[in-house]
C-alpha atoms as a PDB file:
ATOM      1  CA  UNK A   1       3.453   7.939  -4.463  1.00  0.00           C
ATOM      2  CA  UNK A   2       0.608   5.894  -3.995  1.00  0.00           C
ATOM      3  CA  UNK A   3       0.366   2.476  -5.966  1.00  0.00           C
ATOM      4  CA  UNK A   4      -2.966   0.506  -5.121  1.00  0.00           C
ATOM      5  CA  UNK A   5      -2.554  -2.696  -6.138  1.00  0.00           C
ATOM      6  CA  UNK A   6      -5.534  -4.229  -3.941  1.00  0.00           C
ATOM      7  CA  UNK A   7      -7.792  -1.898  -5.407  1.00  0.00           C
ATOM      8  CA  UNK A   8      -9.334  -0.773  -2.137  1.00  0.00           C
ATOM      9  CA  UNK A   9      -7.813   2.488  -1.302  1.00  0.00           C
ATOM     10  CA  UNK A  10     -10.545   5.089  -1.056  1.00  0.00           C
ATOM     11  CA  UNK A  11      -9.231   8.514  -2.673  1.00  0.00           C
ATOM     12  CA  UNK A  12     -12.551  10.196  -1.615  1.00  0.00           C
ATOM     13  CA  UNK A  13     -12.653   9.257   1.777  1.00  0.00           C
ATOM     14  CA  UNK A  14      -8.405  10.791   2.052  1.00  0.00           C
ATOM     15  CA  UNK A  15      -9.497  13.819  -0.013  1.00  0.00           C
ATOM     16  CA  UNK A  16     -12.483  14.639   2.671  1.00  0.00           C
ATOM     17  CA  UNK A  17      -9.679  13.501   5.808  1.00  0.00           C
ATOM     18  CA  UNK A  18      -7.618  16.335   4.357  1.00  0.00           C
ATOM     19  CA  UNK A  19     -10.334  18.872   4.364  1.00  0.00           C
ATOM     20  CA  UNK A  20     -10.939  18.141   7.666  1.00  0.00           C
ATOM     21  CA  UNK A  21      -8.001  18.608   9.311  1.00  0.00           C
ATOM     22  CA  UNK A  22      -7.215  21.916   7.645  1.00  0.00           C
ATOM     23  CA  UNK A  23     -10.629  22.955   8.759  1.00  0.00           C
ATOM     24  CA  UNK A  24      -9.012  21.507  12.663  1.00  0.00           C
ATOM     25  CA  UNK A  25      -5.848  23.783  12.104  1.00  0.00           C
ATOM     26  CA  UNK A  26      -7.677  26.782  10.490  1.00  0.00           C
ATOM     27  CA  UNK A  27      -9.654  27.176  13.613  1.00  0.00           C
ATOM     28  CA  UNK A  28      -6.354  26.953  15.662  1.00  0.00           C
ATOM     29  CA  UNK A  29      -6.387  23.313  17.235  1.00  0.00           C
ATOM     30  CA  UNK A  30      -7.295  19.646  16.444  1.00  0.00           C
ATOM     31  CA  UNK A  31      -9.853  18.410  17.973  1.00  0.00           C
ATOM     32  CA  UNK A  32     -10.444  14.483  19.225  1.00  0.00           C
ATOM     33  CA  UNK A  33     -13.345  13.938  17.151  1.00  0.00           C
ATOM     34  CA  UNK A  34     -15.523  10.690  17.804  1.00  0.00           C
ATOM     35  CA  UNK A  35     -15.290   8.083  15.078  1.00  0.00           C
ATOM     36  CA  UNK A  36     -18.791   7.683  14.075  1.00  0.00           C
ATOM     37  CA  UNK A  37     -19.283  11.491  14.092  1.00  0.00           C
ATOM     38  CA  UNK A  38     -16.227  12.069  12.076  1.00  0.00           C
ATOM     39  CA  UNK A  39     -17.461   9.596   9.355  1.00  0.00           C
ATOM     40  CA  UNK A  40     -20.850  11.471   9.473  1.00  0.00           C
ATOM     41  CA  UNK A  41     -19.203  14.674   9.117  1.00  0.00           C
ATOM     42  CA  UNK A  42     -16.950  13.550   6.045  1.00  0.00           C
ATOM     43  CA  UNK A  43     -19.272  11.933   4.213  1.00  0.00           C
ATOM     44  CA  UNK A  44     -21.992  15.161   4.393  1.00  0.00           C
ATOM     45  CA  UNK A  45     -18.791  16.987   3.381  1.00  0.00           C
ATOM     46  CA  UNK A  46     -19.299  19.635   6.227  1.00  0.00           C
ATOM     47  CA  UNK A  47     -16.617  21.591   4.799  1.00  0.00           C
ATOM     48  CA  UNK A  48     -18.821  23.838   3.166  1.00  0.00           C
ATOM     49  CA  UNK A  49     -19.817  24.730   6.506  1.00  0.00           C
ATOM     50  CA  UNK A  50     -16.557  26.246   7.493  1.00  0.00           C
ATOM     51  CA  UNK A  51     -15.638  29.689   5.509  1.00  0.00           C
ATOM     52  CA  UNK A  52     -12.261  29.492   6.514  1.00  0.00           C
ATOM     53  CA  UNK A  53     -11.607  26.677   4.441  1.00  0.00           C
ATOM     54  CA  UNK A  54      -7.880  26.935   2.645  1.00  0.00           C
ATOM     55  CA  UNK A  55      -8.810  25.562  -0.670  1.00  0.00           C
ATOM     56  CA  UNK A  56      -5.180  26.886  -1.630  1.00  0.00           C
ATOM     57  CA  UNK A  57      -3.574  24.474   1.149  1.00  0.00           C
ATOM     58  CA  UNK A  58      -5.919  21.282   0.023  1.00  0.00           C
ATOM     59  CA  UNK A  59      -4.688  21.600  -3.385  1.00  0.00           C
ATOM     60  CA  UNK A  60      -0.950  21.924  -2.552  1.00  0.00           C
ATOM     61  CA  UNK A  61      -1.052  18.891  -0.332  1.00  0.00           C
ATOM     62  CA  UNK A  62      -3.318  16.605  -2.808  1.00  0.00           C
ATOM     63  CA  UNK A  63      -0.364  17.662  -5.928  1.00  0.00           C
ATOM     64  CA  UNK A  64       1.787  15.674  -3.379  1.00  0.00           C
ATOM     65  CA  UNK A  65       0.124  12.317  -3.500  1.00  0.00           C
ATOM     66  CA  UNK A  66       0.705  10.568  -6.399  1.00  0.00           C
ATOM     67  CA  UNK A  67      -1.974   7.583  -6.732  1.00  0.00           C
ATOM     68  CA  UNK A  68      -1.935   4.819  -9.280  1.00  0.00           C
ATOM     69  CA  UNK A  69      -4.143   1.666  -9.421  1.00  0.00           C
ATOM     70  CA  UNK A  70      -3.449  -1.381 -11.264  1.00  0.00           C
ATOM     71  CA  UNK A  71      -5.850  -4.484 -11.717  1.00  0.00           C
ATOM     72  CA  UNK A  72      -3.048  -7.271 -12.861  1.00  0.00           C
ATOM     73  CA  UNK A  73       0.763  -7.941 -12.277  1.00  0.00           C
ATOM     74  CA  UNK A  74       1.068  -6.716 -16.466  1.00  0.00           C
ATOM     75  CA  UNK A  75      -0.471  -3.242 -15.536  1.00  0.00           C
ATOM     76  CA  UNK A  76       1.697  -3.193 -12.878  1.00  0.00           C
ATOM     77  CA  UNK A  77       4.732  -3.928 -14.482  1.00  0.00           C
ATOM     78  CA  UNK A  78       4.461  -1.737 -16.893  1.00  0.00           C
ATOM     79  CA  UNK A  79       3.866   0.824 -14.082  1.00  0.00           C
ATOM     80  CA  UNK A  80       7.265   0.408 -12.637  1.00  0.00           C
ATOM     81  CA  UNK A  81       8.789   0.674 -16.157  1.00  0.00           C
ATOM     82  CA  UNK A  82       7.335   4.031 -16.778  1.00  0.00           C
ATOM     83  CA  UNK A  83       7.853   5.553 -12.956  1.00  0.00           C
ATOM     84  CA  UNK A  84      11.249   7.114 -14.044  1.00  0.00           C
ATOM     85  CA  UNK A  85       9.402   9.478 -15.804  1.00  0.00           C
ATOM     86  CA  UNK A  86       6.339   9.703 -14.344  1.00  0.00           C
ATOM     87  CA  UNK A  87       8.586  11.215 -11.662  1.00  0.00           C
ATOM     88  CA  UNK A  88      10.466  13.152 -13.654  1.00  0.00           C
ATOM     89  CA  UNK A  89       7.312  15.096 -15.491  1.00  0.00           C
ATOM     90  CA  UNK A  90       6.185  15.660 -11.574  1.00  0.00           C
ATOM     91  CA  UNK A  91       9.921  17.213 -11.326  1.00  0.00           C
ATOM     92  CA  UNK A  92       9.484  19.269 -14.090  1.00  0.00           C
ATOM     93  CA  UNK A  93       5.611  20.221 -14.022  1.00  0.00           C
ATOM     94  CA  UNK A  94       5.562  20.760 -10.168  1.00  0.00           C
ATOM     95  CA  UNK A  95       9.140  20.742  -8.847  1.00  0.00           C
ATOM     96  CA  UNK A  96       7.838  17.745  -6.730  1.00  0.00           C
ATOM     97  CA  UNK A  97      10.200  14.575  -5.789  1.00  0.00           C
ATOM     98  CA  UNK A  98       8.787  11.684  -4.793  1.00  0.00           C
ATOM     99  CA  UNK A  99      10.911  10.295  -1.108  1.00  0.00           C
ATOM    100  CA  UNK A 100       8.141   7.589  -0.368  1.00  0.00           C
ATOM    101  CA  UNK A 101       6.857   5.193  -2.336  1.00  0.00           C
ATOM    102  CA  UNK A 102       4.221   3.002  -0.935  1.00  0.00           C
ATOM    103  CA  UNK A 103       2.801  -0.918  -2.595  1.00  0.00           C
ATOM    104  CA  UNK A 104      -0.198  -1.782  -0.948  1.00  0.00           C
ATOM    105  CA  UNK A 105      -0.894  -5.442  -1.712  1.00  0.00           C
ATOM    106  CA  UNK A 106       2.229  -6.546  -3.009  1.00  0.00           C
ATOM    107  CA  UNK A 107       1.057 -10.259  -3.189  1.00  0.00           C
ATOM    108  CA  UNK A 108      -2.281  -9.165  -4.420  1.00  0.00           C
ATOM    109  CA  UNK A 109      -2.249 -10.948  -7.646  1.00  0.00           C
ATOM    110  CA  UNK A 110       0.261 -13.901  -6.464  1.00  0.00           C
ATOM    111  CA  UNK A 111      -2.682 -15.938  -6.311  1.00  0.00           C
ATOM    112  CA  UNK A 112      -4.083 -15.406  -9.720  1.00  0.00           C
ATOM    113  CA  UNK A 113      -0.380 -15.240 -11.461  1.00  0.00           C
ATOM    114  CA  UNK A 114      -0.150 -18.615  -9.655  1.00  0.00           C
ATOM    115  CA  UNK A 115      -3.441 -20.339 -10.842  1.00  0.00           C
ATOM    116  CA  UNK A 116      -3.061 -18.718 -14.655  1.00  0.00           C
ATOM    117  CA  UNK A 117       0.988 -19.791 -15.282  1.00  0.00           C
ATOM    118  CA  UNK A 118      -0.029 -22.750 -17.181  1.00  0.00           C
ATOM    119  CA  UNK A 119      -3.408 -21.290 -18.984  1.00  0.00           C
ATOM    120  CA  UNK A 120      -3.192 -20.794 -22.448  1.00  0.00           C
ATOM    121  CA  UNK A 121      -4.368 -16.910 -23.499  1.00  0.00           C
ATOM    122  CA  UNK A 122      -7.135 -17.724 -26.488  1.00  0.00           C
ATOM    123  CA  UNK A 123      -6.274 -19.438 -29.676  1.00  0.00           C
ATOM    124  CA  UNK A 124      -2.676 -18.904 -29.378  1.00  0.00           C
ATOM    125  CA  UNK A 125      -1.811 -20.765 -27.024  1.00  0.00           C
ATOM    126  CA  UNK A 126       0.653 -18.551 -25.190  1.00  0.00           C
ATOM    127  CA  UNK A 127       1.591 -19.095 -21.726  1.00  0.00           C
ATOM    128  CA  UNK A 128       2.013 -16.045 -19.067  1.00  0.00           C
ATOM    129  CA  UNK A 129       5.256 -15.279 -17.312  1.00  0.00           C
ATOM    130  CA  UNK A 130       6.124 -17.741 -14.719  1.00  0.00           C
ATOM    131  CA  UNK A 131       5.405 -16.358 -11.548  1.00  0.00           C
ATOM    132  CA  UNK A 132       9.340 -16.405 -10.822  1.00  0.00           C
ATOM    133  CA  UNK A 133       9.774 -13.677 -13.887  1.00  0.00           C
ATOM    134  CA  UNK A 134       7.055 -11.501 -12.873  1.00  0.00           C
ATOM    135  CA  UNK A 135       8.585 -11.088  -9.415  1.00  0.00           C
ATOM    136  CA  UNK A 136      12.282 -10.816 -10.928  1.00  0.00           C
ATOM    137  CA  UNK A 137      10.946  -8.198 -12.913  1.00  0.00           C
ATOM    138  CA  UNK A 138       9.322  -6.028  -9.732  1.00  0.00           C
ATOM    139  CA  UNK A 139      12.281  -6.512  -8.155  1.00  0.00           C
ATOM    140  CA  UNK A 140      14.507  -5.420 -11.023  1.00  0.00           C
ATOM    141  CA  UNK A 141      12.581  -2.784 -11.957  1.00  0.00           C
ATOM    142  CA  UNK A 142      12.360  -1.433  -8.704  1.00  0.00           C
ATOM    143  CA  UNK A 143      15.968  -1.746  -7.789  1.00  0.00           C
ATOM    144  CA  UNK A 144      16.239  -0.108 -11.454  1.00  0.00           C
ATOM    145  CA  UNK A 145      14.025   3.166  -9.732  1.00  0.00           C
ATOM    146  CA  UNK A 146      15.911   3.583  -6.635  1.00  0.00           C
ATOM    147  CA  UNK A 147      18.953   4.390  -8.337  1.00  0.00           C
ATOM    148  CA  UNK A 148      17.548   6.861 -10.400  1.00  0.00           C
ATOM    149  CA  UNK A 149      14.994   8.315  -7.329  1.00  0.00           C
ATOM    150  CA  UNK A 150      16.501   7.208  -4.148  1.00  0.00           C
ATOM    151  CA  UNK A 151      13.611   6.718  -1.834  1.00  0.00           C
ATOM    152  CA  UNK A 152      11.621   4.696   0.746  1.00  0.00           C
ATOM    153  CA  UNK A 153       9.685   1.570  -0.240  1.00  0.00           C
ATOM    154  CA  UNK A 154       7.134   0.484   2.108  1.00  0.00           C
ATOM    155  CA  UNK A 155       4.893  -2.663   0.839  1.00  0.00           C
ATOM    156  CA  UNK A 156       2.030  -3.985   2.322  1.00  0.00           C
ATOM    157  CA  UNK A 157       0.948  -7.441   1.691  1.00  0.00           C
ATOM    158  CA  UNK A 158      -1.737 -10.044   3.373  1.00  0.00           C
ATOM    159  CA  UNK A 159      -0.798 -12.456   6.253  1.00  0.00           C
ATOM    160  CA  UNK A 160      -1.436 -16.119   5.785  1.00  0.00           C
ATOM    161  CA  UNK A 161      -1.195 -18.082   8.780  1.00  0.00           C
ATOM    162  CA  UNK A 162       0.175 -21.603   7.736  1.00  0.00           C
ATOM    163  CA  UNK A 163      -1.777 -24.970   9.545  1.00  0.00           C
ATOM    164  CA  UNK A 164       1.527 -26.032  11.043  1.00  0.00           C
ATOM    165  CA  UNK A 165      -0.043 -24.987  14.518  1.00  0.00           C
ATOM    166  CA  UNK A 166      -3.084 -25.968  16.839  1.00  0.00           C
ATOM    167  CA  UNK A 167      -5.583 -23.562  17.265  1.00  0.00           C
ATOM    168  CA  UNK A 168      -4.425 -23.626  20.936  1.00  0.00           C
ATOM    169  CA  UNK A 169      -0.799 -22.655  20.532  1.00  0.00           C
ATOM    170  CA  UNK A 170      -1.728 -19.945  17.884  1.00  0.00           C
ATOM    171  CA  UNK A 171      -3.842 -18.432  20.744  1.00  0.00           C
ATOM    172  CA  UNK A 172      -1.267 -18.958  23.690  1.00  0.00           C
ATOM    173  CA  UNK A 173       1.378 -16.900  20.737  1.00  0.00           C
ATOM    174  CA  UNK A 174      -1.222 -14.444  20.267  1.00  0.00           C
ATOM    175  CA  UNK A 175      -2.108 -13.910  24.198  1.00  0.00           C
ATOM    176  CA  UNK A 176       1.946 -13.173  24.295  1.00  0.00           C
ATOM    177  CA  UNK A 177       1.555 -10.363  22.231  1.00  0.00           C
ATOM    178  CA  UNK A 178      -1.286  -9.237  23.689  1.00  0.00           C
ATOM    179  CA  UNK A 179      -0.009  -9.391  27.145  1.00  0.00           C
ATOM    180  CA  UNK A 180       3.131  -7.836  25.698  1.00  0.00           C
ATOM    181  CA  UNK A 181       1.026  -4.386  25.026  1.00  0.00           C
ATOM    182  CA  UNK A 182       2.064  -3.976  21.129  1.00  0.00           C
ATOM    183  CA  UNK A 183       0.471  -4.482  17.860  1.00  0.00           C
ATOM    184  CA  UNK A 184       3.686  -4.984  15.436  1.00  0.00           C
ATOM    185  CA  UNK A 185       6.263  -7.061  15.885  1.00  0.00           C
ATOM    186  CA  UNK A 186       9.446  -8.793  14.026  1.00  0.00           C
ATOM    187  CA  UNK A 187       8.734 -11.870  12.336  1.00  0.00           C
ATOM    188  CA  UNK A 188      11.288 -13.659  14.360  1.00  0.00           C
ATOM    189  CA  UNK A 189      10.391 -12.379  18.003  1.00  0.00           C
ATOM    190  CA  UNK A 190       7.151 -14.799  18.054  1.00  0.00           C
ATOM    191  CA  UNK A 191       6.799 -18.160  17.204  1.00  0.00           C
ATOM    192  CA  UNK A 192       3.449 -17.100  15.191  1.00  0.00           C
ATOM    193  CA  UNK A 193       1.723 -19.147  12.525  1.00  0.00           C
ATOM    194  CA  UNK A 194       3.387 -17.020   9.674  1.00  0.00           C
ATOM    195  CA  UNK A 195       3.777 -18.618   6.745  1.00  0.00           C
ATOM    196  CA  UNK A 196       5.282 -16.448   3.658  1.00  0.00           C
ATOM    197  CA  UNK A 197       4.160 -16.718   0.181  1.00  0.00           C
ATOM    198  CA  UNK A 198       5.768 -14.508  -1.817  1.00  0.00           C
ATOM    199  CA  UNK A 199       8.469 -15.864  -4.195  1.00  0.00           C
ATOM    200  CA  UNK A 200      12.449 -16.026  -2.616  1.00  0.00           C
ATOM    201  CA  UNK A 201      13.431 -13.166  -5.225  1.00  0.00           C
ATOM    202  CA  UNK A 202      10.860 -10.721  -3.902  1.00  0.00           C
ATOM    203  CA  UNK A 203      12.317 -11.870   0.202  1.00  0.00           C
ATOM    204  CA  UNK A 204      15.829 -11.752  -0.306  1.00  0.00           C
ATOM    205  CA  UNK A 205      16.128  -9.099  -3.270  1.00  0.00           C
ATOM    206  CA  UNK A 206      13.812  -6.477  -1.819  1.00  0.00           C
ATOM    207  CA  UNK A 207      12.961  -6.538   1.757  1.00  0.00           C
ATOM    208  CA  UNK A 208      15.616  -5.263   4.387  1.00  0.00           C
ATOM    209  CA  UNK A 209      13.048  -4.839   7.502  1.00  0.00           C
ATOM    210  CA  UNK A 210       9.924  -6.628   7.744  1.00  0.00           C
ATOM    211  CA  UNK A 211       7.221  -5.910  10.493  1.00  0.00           C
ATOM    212  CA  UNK A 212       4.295  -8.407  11.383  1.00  0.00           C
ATOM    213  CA  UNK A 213       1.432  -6.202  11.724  1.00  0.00           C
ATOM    214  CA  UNK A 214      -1.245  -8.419  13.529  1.00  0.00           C
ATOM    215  CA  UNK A 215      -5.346  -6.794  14.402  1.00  0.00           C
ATOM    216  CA  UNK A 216      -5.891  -8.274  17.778  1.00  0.00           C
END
């Protein structure tokens, strides 16, 4: 299960990656495909092309990918409220469990929660959750889930690299890693620039491994 919170996932693009590869496996190996001629290929949908296309296999794999977007913390809230039996009409509809669920951009709306705590909503004057309660929520709600559907929670969230550090020592840091040969590494390992933003509830209540995931 899917949940786009960042509102950038591209469900076309994965639907037409899928076609392509069981087009690869049909024709009894994948091939190495150059980048720019793979995104030519997808996006003229050569699938057509190939009569041994298993539309039976793209359809089995595609009723195994939940997706959800939501466009504010409140949609997503009441997201994670209804999940239990979301799941459970999967269960019961395709005799599908969900083991993974992935967040991507859990601080995507920290920002805006942030800047709108104290804004009156029209004439009423009502306030929005703290930011504190909508993150004690996720995490409840959550933890709420995984008892009910034990699974794997991966959540992906933007890196903000705090002004404690020169320009010139975040590059020597960065040269490490480079020199070291690898792209992710613990939090801890480095002394990188990393500066965390999300509340203490959603750090200590929900994350038991984090990875630092830097594009060099």
């Amino acid at each position: 299960m899917f949940i786009d919170l960042d509102c950038r996932f591209d469900i076309l693009r994965l639907s037409k990656m899928l076609k392509h590869r069981i087009n690869g496996q049909s024709n009894g190996s994948i091939k190495k495909i150059d980048q720019e001629h793979m995104d030519f290929d997808l996006w003229n949908n050569d699938t057509k092309k190939n009569p041994t296309y298993d539309e039976e296999l793209y359809s089995l794999c595609m009723r195994r990918f939940l997706f959800i977007r939501c466009y504010d913390s409140f949609q997503f809230l009441a997201t994670l409220k209804t999940l239990h039996y979301r799941i459970q009409k999967e269960q019961e509809l395709h005799g599908i469990s969900v083991h993974i669920l992935m967040i991507d951009g859990i601080g995507a709306f920290h920002w805006i929660d942030r800047a709108s705590t104290f804004m009156p909503l029209g004439a009423t004057n009502r306030k929005t959750p703290s930011l504190q309660t909508v993150s004690e929520t996720v995490v409840q709600e959550i933890r709420k889930l995984l008892l009910l559907h034990p699974m794997l929670v991966i959540a992906t969230k933007a890196t903000i690299f705090g002004d404690r550090y020169s320009m010139t020592e975040t590059k020597r840091n960065l040269g490490k890693l480079d020199a070291s040969n690898s792209r992710s590494i613990s939090s801890t390992s480095l002394q990188l620039p990393y500066r965390e933003y999300m509340p203490s509830v959603w750090q200590n209540g929900c994350c038991h491994h984090r990875v630092l995931w830097i594009n060099l």
